[in-house]
Amino acid sequence: QVQLVESGGGLVQAGGSLRLSCAASGSIFGIDSMGWYRQAPGKQRELVASMAGDGTTNYADSAKGRFTISRDNAKNTVYLQMNSLKPEDTSVYYCNLQTAWDLKNYWGQGTQVTVSS
């Protein structure tokens, strides 16, 4: 089993920054992919940023140049540094881990990010 716990969300003004953290526990390996998704009310969950086990990153177009994903495998933690936040970034952000072995997805409970204008 894998457990993911997000933290770092909050309320910020447009143009501000937040750093989200996701602490993972359980049967986790560095080759597993980890990432961040978000889901706003009435919208489907969408990828924000991900990082494969080899370090390859993938970003949503809306996140490129503003958000940076990183991970510390020694701490089983993935981060999302969010800069130049916009009101449209307002969402619940979910940490995701996908196992390399069977491509099973695990999700955290989510952390709320609210960006005011």
Short mmCIF file of N, CA, C and O in Angstrom, two decimals:
data_model
loop_
_atom_site.label_atom_id
_atom_site.label_comp_id
_atom_site.label_asym_id
_atom_site.label_seq_id
_atom_site.Cartn_x
_atom_site.Cartn_y
_atom_site.Cartn_z
N GLN A 1 0.82 -1.19 0.00
CA GLN A 1 0.00 0.00 0.00
C GLN A 1 0.86 1.25 0.00
O GLN A 1 1.96 1.25 0.53
N VAL A 2 0.34 2.29 -0.62
CA VAL A 2 1.00 3.58 -0.68
C VAL A 2 0.05 4.62 -0.12
O VAL A 2 -1.14 4.64 -0.45
N GLN A 3 0.59 5.48 0.72
CA GLN A 3 -0.18 6.58 1.27
C GLN A 3 0.50 7.89 0.90
O GLN A 3 1.72 8.01 1.00
N LEU A 4 -0.29 8.86 0.47
CA LEU A 4 0.20 10.15 0.05
C LEU A 4 -0.52 11.23 0.84
O LEU A 4 -1.75 11.22 0.92
N VAL A 5 0.24 12.16 1.38
CA VAL A 5 -0.33 13.24 2.17
C VAL A 5 0.22 14.56 1.65
O VAL A 5 1.42 14.81 1.70
N GLU A 6 -0.69 15.40 1.16
CA GLU A 6 -0.30 16.70 0.63
C GLU A 6 -0.34 17.76 1.72
O GLU A 6 -1.10 17.65 2.69
N SER A 7 0.45 18.79 1.51
CA SER A 7 0.43 19.94 2.39
C SER A 7 0.95 21.14 1.62
O SER A 7 1.54 21.00 0.55
N GLY A 8 0.74 22.31 2.17
CA GLY A 8 1.29 23.52 1.59
C GLY A 8 0.30 24.40 0.87
O GLY A 8 0.65 25.50 0.43
N GLY A 9 -0.92 23.94 0.73
CA GLY A 9 -1.92 24.76 0.09
C GLY A 9 -2.32 25.93 0.97
O GLY A 9 -1.96 26.02 2.14
N GLY A 10 -3.07 26.82 0.37
CA GLY A 10 -3.52 27.98 1.11
C GLY A 10 -4.08 29.04 0.20
O GLY A 10 -4.35 28.80 -0.97
N LEU A 11 -4.24 30.21 0.76
CA LEU A 11 -4.78 31.36 0.05
C LEU A 11 -3.66 32.35 -0.24
O LEU A 11 -2.94 32.76 0.68
N VAL A 12 -3.52 32.71 -1.49
CA VAL A 12 -2.50 33.67 -1.89
C VAL A 12 -3.09 34.66 -2.88
O VAL A 12 -4.10 34.39 -3.52
N GLN A 13 -2.43 35.78 -2.98
CA GLN A 13 -2.80 36.77 -3.97
C GLN A 13 -2.23 36.41 -5.33
O GLN A 13 -1.21 35.72 -5.43
N ALA A 14 -2.89 36.86 -6.36
CA ALA A 14 -2.36 36.66 -7.70
C ALA A 14 -0.94 37.19 -7.78
O ALA A 14 -0.63 38.26 -7.26
N GLY A 15 -0.09 36.42 -8.43
CA GLY A 15 1.31 36.76 -8.52
C GLY A 15 2.17 36.17 -7.42
O GLY A 15 3.40 36.22 -7.50
N GLY A 16 1.54 35.62 -6.42
CA GLY A 16 2.26 35.03 -5.31
C GLY A 16 2.71 33.61 -5.60
O GLY A 16 2.55 33.09 -6.70
N SER A 17 3.28 32.99 -4.57
CA SER A 17 3.86 31.67 -4.72
C SER A 17 3.42 30.75 -3.60
O SER A 17 3.12 31.19 -2.48
N LEU A 18 3.40 29.48 -3.90
CA LEU A 18 3.17 28.44 -2.92
C LEU A 18 4.06 27.26 -3.27
O LEU A 18 4.39 27.05 -4.44
N ARG A 19 4.41 26.51 -2.26
CA ARG A 19 5.14 25.27 -2.47
C ARG A 19 4.36 24.13 -1.84
O ARG A 19 4.18 24.09 -0.63
N LEU A 20 3.91 23.23 -2.68
CA LEU A 20 3.18 22.07 -2.21
C LEU A 20 4.14 20.92 -1.95
O LEU A 20 5.12 20.75 -2.67
N SER A 21 3.84 20.16 -0.94
CA SER A 21 4.63 18.99 -0.61
C SER A 21 3.73 17.77 -0.55
O SER A 21 2.57 17.86 -0.15
N CYS A 22 4.27 16.65 -0.91
CA CYS A 22 3.56 15.39 -0.83
C CYS A 22 4.50 14.36 -0.23
O CYS A 22 5.51 14.01 -0.85
N ALA A 23 4.16 13.91 0.95
CA ALA A 23 4.94 12.89 1.63
C ALA A 23 4.33 11.53 1.36
O ALA A 23 3.14 11.32 1.63
N ALA A 24 5.13 10.65 0.86
CA ALA A 24 4.67 9.31 0.51
C ALA A 24 5.22 8.29 1.49
O ALA A 24 6.35 8.42 1.99
N SER A 25 4.44 7.30 1.75
CA SER A 25 4.88 6.20 2.59
C SER A 25 4.35 4.90 2.03
O SER A 25 3.38 4.88 1.28
N GLY A 26 5.00 3.83 2.40
CA GLY A 26 4.61 2.53 1.90
C GLY A 26 5.66 1.97 0.96
O GLY A 26 6.84 2.30 1.05
N SER A 27 5.21 1.15 0.06
CA SER A 27 6.10 0.49 -0.88
C SER A 27 6.35 1.40 -2.08
O SER A 27 5.64 1.36 -3.09
N ILE A 28 7.38 2.22 -1.94
CA ILE A 28 7.69 3.25 -2.93
C ILE A 28 9.10 3.05 -3.45
O ILE A 28 10.02 2.76 -2.68
N PHE A 29 9.25 3.26 -4.73
CA PHE A 29 10.54 3.13 -5.38
C PHE A 29 10.83 4.36 -6.21
O PHE A 29 9.92 5.02 -6.72
N GLY A 30 12.10 4.64 -6.38
CA GLY A 30 12.49 5.80 -7.15
C GLY A 30 12.07 5.74 -8.60
O GLY A 30 11.95 6.78 -9.25
N ILE A 31 11.85 4.55 -9.11
CA ILE A 31 11.43 4.42 -10.50
C ILE A 31 9.95 4.70 -10.69
O ILE A 31 9.49 4.81 -11.83
N ASP A 32 9.22 4.81 -9.61
CA ASP A 32 7.82 5.17 -9.73
C ASP A 32 7.68 6.61 -10.19
O ASP A 32 8.50 7.47 -9.85
N SER A 33 6.64 6.87 -10.94
CA SER A 33 6.35 8.23 -11.37
C SER A 33 5.51 8.94 -10.32
O SER A 33 4.64 8.33 -9.70
N MET A 34 5.77 10.22 -10.14
CA MET A 34 5.00 11.01 -9.21
C MET A 34 4.61 12.31 -9.89
O MET A 34 5.31 12.79 -10.78
N GLY A 35 3.51 12.86 -9.44
CA GLY A 35 3.07 14.09 -10.07
C GLY A 35 1.99 14.79 -9.28
O GLY A 35 1.57 14.34 -8.21
N TRP A 36 1.57 15.90 -9.85
CA TRP A 36 0.53 16.72 -9.27
C TRP A 36 -0.58 16.92 -10.28
O TRP A 36 -0.33 17.22 -11.45
N TYR A 37 -1.79 16.75 -9.81
CA TYR A 37 -2.98 17.01 -10.59
C TYR A 37 -3.84 18.01 -9.85
O TYR A 37 -3.66 18.23 -8.66
N ARG A 38 -4.76 18.61 -10.54
CA ARG A 38 -5.68 19.51 -9.88
C ARG A 38 -7.08 19.31 -10.44
O ARG A 38 -7.26 18.90 -11.58
N GLN A 39 -8.04 19.61 -9.62
CA GLN A 39 -9.43 19.48 -10.01
C GLN A 39 -10.23 20.60 -9.37
O GLN A 39 -10.37 20.66 -8.15
N ALA A 40 -10.72 21.47 -10.21
CA ALA A 40 -11.58 22.55 -9.78
C ALA A 40 -13.03 22.10 -9.84
O ALA A 40 -13.37 21.16 -10.57
N PRO A 41 -13.90 22.77 -9.10
CA PRO A 41 -15.32 22.38 -9.12
C PRO A 41 -15.88 22.38 -10.53
O PRO A 41 -15.68 23.33 -11.29
N GLY A 42 -16.57 21.32 -10.88
CA GLY A 42 -17.19 21.21 -12.18
C GLY A 42 -16.25 20.86 -13.31
O GLY A 42 -16.68 20.83 -14.47
N LYS A 43 -15.00 20.60 -13.01
CA LYS A 43 -14.03 20.27 -14.03
C LYS A 43 -13.39 18.92 -13.74
O LYS A 43 -13.39 18.44 -12.60
N GLN A 44 -12.86 18.32 -14.78
CA GLN A 44 -12.19 17.04 -14.59
C GLN A 44 -10.79 17.25 -14.04
O GLN A 44 -10.21 18.33 -14.15
N ARG A 45 -10.28 16.22 -13.44
CA ARG A 45 -8.94 16.28 -12.91
C ARG A 45 -7.94 16.35 -14.06
O ARG A 45 -8.04 15.61 -15.04
N GLU A 46 -6.97 17.25 -13.94
CA GLU A 46 -6.00 17.44 -15.00
C GLU A 46 -4.59 17.40 -14.45
O GLU A 46 -4.32 17.78 -13.31
N LEU A 47 -3.70 16.95 -15.30
CA LEU A 47 -2.29 16.92 -14.94
C LEU A 47 -1.74 18.33 -14.85
O LEU A 47 -1.97 19.15 -15.74
N VAL A 48 -1.00 18.59 -13.81
CA VAL A 48 -0.26 19.84 -13.68
C VAL A 48 1.21 19.61 -14.00
O VAL A 48 1.80 20.32 -14.82
N ALA A 49 1.80 18.64 -13.36
CA ALA A 49 3.21 18.33 -13.57
C ALA A 49 3.48 16.92 -13.09
O ALA A 49 2.86 16.45 -12.14
N SER A 50 4.39 16.25 -13.75
CA SER A 50 4.77 14.91 -13.33
C SER A 50 6.26 14.71 -13.55
O SER A 50 6.89 15.42 -14.34
N MET A 51 6.78 13.74 -12.85
CA MET A 51 8.18 13.38 -12.99
C MET A 51 8.30 11.87 -12.97
O MET A 51 7.88 11.21 -12.03
N ALA A 52 8.88 11.34 -14.02
CA ALA A 52 9.13 9.91 -14.10
C ALA A 52 10.34 9.55 -13.26
O ALA A 52 11.09 10.41 -12.78
N GLY A 53 10.53 8.25 -13.08
CA GLY A 53 11.64 7.79 -12.27
C GLY A 53 13.00 8.21 -12.79
O GLY A 53 13.95 8.35 -12.00
N ASP A 54 13.12 8.41 -14.09
CA ASP A 54 14.39 8.84 -14.66
C ASP A 54 14.57 10.35 -14.63
O ASP A 54 15.56 10.85 -15.16
N GLY A 55 13.64 11.06 -14.03
CA GLY A 55 13.74 12.50 -13.92
C GLY A 55 13.04 13.28 -15.00
O GLY A 55 12.99 14.51 -14.93
N THR A 56 12.52 12.60 -15.99
CA THR A 56 11.81 13.27 -17.06
C THR A 56 10.56 13.95 -16.52
O THR A 56 9.78 13.34 -15.78
N THR A 57 10.37 15.20 -16.88
CA THR A 57 9.23 15.96 -16.39
C THR A 57 8.25 16.25 -17.50
O THR A 57 8.60 16.28 -18.69
N ASN A 58 7.03 16.46 -17.10
CA ASN A 58 5.97 16.82 -18.02
C ASN A 58 5.10 17.86 -17.33
O ASN A 58 4.72 17.67 -16.17
N TYR A 59 4.79 18.93 -18.04
CA TYR A 59 4.01 20.01 -17.48
C TYR A 59 2.82 20.32 -18.36
O TYR A 59 2.90 20.25 -19.59
N ALA A 60 1.74 20.69 -17.72
CA ALA A 60 0.64 21.27 -18.46
C ALA A 60 1.10 22.58 -19.08
O ALA A 60 1.95 23.28 -18.52
N ASP A 61 0.53 22.91 -20.22
CA ASP A 61 0.91 24.16 -20.87
C ASP A 61 0.73 25.35 -19.95
O ASP A 61 1.53 26.29 -19.95
N SER A 62 -0.32 25.32 -19.16
CA SER A 62 -0.60 26.43 -18.27
C SER A 62 0.41 26.55 -17.14
O SER A 62 0.51 27.61 -16.51
N ALA A 63 1.15 25.49 -16.88
CA ALA A 63 2.12 25.49 -15.79
C ALA A 63 3.54 25.78 -16.23
O ALA A 63 4.38 26.15 -15.40
N LYS A 64 3.81 25.62 -17.49
CA LYS A 64 5.17 25.79 -17.99
C LYS A 64 5.68 27.20 -17.72
O LYS A 64 4.99 28.18 -17.97
N GLY A 65 6.88 27.26 -17.20
CA GLY A 65 7.49 28.54 -16.90
C GLY A 65 7.11 29.11 -15.56
O GLY A 65 7.73 30.09 -15.12
N ARG A 66 6.10 28.54 -14.91
CA ARG A 66 5.66 29.05 -13.62
C ARG A 66 5.82 28.02 -12.51
O ARG A 66 6.11 28.38 -11.38
N PHE A 67 5.57 26.77 -12.84
CA PHE A 67 5.60 25.70 -11.85
C PHE A 67 6.82 24.81 -12.07
O PHE A 67 7.25 24.60 -13.21
N THR A 68 7.34 24.27 -10.99
CA THR A 68 8.46 23.36 -11.06
C THR A 68 8.21 22.18 -10.14
O THR A 68 7.93 22.36 -8.95
N ILE A 69 8.31 21.00 -10.69
CA ILE A 69 8.17 19.79 -9.89
C ILE A 69 9.55 19.27 -9.53
O ILE A 69 10.48 19.34 -10.34
N SER A 70 9.67 18.77 -8.34
CA SER A 70 10.92 18.17 -7.89
C SER A 70 10.58 17.05 -6.93
O SER A 70 9.47 16.97 -6.41
N ARG A 71 11.54 16.20 -6.71
CA ARG A 71 11.31 15.11 -5.77
C ARG A 71 12.60 14.76 -5.05
O ARG A 71 13.70 14.91 -5.58
N ASP A 72 12.42 14.30 -3.85
CA ASP A 72 13.51 13.86 -3.01
C ASP A 72 13.22 12.41 -2.68
O ASP A 72 12.42 12.12 -1.79
N ASN A 73 13.86 11.52 -3.39
CA ASN A 73 13.57 10.10 -3.21
C ASN A 73 13.99 9.60 -1.83
O ASN A 73 13.37 8.68 -1.29
N ALA A 74 15.03 10.20 -1.27
CA ALA A 74 15.46 9.80 0.06
C ALA A 74 14.38 10.08 1.10
O ALA A 74 14.29 9.37 2.11
N LYS A 75 13.59 11.10 0.86
CA LYS A 75 12.51 11.46 1.77
C LYS A 75 11.14 11.02 1.26
O LYS A 75 10.13 11.28 1.92
N ASN A 76 11.12 10.38 0.11
CA ASN A 76 9.86 9.96 -0.50
C ASN A 76 8.87 11.13 -0.58
O ASN A 76 7.70 11.00 -0.22
N THR A 77 9.37 12.24 -1.05
CA THR A 77 8.58 13.45 -1.09
C THR A 77 8.69 14.09 -2.47
O THR A 77 9.77 14.14 -3.06
N VAL A 78 7.57 14.57 -2.95
CA VAL A 78 7.54 15.32 -4.20
C VAL A 78 7.00 16.71 -3.90
O VAL A 78 6.14 16.88 -3.03
N TYR A 79 7.52 17.69 -4.62
CA TYR A 79 7.17 19.08 -4.39
C TYR A 79 6.66 19.71 -5.67
O TYR A 79 6.99 19.29 -6.78
N LEU A 80 5.87 20.72 -5.49
CA LEU A 80 5.46 21.55 -6.60
C LEU A 80 5.63 23.00 -6.19
O LEU A 80 4.89 23.50 -5.34
N GLN A 81 6.62 23.65 -6.77
CA GLN A 81 6.82 25.07 -6.56
C GLN A 81 5.98 25.83 -7.57
O GLN A 81 6.14 25.65 -8.77
N MET A 82 5.09 26.64 -7.08
CA MET A 82 4.17 27.38 -7.92
C MET A 82 4.44 28.87 -7.76
O MET A 82 4.27 29.42 -6.68
N ASN A 83 4.85 29.49 -8.84
CA ASN A 83 5.13 30.91 -8.85
C ASN A 83 4.17 31.61 -9.80
O ASN A 83 3.55 30.99 -10.66
N SER A 84 4.09 32.91 -9.65
CA SER A 84 3.24 33.73 -10.52
C SER A 84 1.84 33.16 -10.61
O SER A 84 1.26 33.01 -11.69
N LEU A 85 1.28 32.85 -9.47
CA LEU A 85 -0.03 32.21 -9.44
C LEU A 85 -1.12 33.12 -9.98
O LEU A 85 -1.07 34.35 -9.81
N LYS A 86 -2.06 32.49 -10.62
CA LYS A 86 -3.19 33.18 -11.23
C LYS A 86 -4.48 32.67 -10.62
O LYS A 86 -4.54 31.54 -10.13
N PRO A 87 -5.53 33.47 -10.65
CA PRO A 87 -6.81 32.99 -10.12
C PRO A 87 -7.26 31.68 -10.73
O PRO A 87 -7.88 30.86 -10.03
N GLU A 88 -6.97 31.46 -11.99
CA GLU A 88 -7.37 30.22 -12.63
C GLU A 88 -6.61 29.00 -12.13
O GLU A 88 -6.95 27.87 -12.47
N ASP A 89 -5.58 29.22 -11.33
CA ASP A 89 -4.89 28.11 -10.68
C ASP A 89 -5.64 27.59 -9.47
O ASP A 89 -5.27 26.55 -8.91
N THR A 90 -6.66 28.31 -9.05
CA THR A 90 -7.45 27.89 -7.91
C THR A 90 -8.02 26.50 -8.14
O THR A 90 -8.70 26.26 -9.14
N SER A 91 -7.75 25.60 -7.23
CA SER A 91 -8.18 24.23 -7.38
C SER A 91 -7.78 23.44 -6.15
O SER A 91 -7.04 23.93 -5.30
N VAL A 92 -8.25 22.23 -6.10
CA VAL A 92 -7.69 21.26 -5.17
C VAL A 92 -6.59 20.53 -5.90
O VAL A 92 -6.80 20.01 -7.00
N TYR A 93 -5.43 20.49 -5.29
CA TYR A 93 -4.28 19.85 -5.90
C TYR A 93 -4.04 18.50 -5.25
O TYR A 93 -4.01 18.38 -4.03
N TYR A 94 -3.88 17.50 -6.09
CA TYR A 94 -3.72 16.13 -5.63
C TYR A 94 -2.36 15.58 -6.02
O TYR A 94 -1.93 15.72 -7.16
N CYS A 95 -1.74 14.95 -5.08
CA CYS A 95 -0.51 14.23 -5.35
C CYS A 95 -0.83 12.86 -5.93
O CYS A 95 -1.81 12.22 -5.53
N ASN A 96 -0.01 12.44 -6.86
CA ASN A 96 -0.22 11.16 -7.52
C ASN A 96 1.08 10.38 -7.57
O ASN A 96 2.15 10.95 -7.78
N LEU A 97 0.96 9.10 -7.39
CA LEU A 97 2.07 8.18 -7.61
C LEU A 97 1.58 7.05 -8.49
O LEU A 97 0.51 6.49 -8.24
N GLN A 98 2.35 6.74 -9.51
CA GLN A 98 2.04 5.63 -10.38
C GLN A 98 3.19 4.64 -10.31
O GLN A 98 4.33 4.99 -10.62
N THR A 99 2.87 3.43 -9.92
CA THR A 99 3.91 2.43 -9.77
C THR A 99 4.46 2.01 -11.12
O THR A 99 3.73 1.90 -12.10
N ALA A 100 5.76 1.77 -11.14
CA ALA A 100 6.39 1.32 -12.37
C ALA A 100 6.03 -0.13 -12.68
O ALA A 100 6.05 -0.54 -13.84
N TRP A 101 5.71 -0.87 -11.64
CA TRP A 101 5.49 -2.30 -11.81
C TRP A 101 4.18 -2.62 -12.51
O TRP A 101 4.15 -3.41 -13.46
N ASP A 102 3.11 -2.03 -12.06
CA ASP A 102 1.80 -2.36 -12.61
C ASP A 102 0.99 -1.14 -13.00
O ASP A 102 -0.20 -1.26 -13.30
N LEU A 103 1.61 0.03 -13.00
CA LEU A 103 0.98 1.29 -13.40
C LEU A 103 -0.27 1.59 -12.58
O LEU A 103 -1.22 2.23 -13.05
N LYS A 104 -0.26 1.17 -11.34
CA LYS A 104 -1.36 1.47 -10.45
C LYS A 104 -1.20 2.89 -9.89
O LYS A 104 -0.10 3.30 -9.53
N ASN A 105 -2.29 3.61 -9.84
CA ASN A 105 -2.29 4.99 -9.36
C ASN A 105 -2.74 5.09 -7.92
O ASN A 105 -3.72 4.45 -7.52
N TYR A 106 -2.03 5.91 -7.17
CA TYR A 106 -2.40 6.24 -5.81
C TYR A 106 -2.55 7.75 -5.71
O TYR A 106 -1.84 8.51 -6.37
N TRP A 107 -3.48 8.17 -4.87
CA TRP A 107 -3.81 9.58 -4.75
C TRP A 107 -3.82 10.04 -3.31
O TRP A 107 -4.23 9.30 -2.41
N GLY A 108 -3.39 11.26 -3.11
CA GLY A 108 -3.55 11.89 -1.82
C GLY A 108 -4.95 12.45 -1.67
O GLY A 108 -5.78 12.38 -2.57
N GLN A 109 -5.21 13.02 -0.52
CA GLN A 109 -6.53 13.58 -0.23
C GLN A 109 -6.74 14.96 -0.83
O GLN A 109 -7.88 15.42 -0.93
N GLY A 110 -5.69 15.60 -1.23
CA GLY A 110 -5.78 16.90 -1.86
C GLY A 110 -5.51 18.04 -0.90
O GLY A 110 -5.75 17.93 0.30
N THR A 111 -5.02 19.12 -1.44
CA THR A 111 -4.80 20.34 -0.67
C THR A 111 -5.33 21.51 -1.49
O THR A 111 -5.10 21.61 -2.69
N GLN A 112 -6.07 22.38 -0.82
CA GLN A 112 -6.73 23.48 -1.50
C GLN A 112 -5.76 24.61 -1.77
O GLN A 112 -5.03 25.06 -0.88
N VAL A 113 -5.78 25.08 -3.01
CA VAL A 113 -5.04 26.28 -3.39
C VAL A 113 -6.05 27.29 -3.91
O VAL A 113 -6.81 26.99 -4.83
N THR A 114 -6.06 28.45 -3.31
CA THR A 114 -6.95 29.51 -3.72
C THR A 114 -6.13 30.75 -4.03
O THR A 114 -5.34 31.21 -3.20
N VAL A 115 -6.31 31.27 -5.22
CA VAL A 115 -5.58 32.46 -5.67
C VAL A 115 -6.59 33.56 -5.89
O VAL A 115 -7.48 33.45 -6.74
N SER A 116 -6.46 34.62 -5.14
CA SER A 116 -7.37 35.74 -5.24
C SER A 116 -6.83 36.78 -6.20
O SER A 116 -5.62 36.93 -6.38
N SER A 117 -7.74 37.51 -6.81
CA SER A 117 -7.36 38.55 -7.75
C SER A 117 -7.03 39.84 -7.03
O SER A 117 -7.31 40.01 -5.84
#
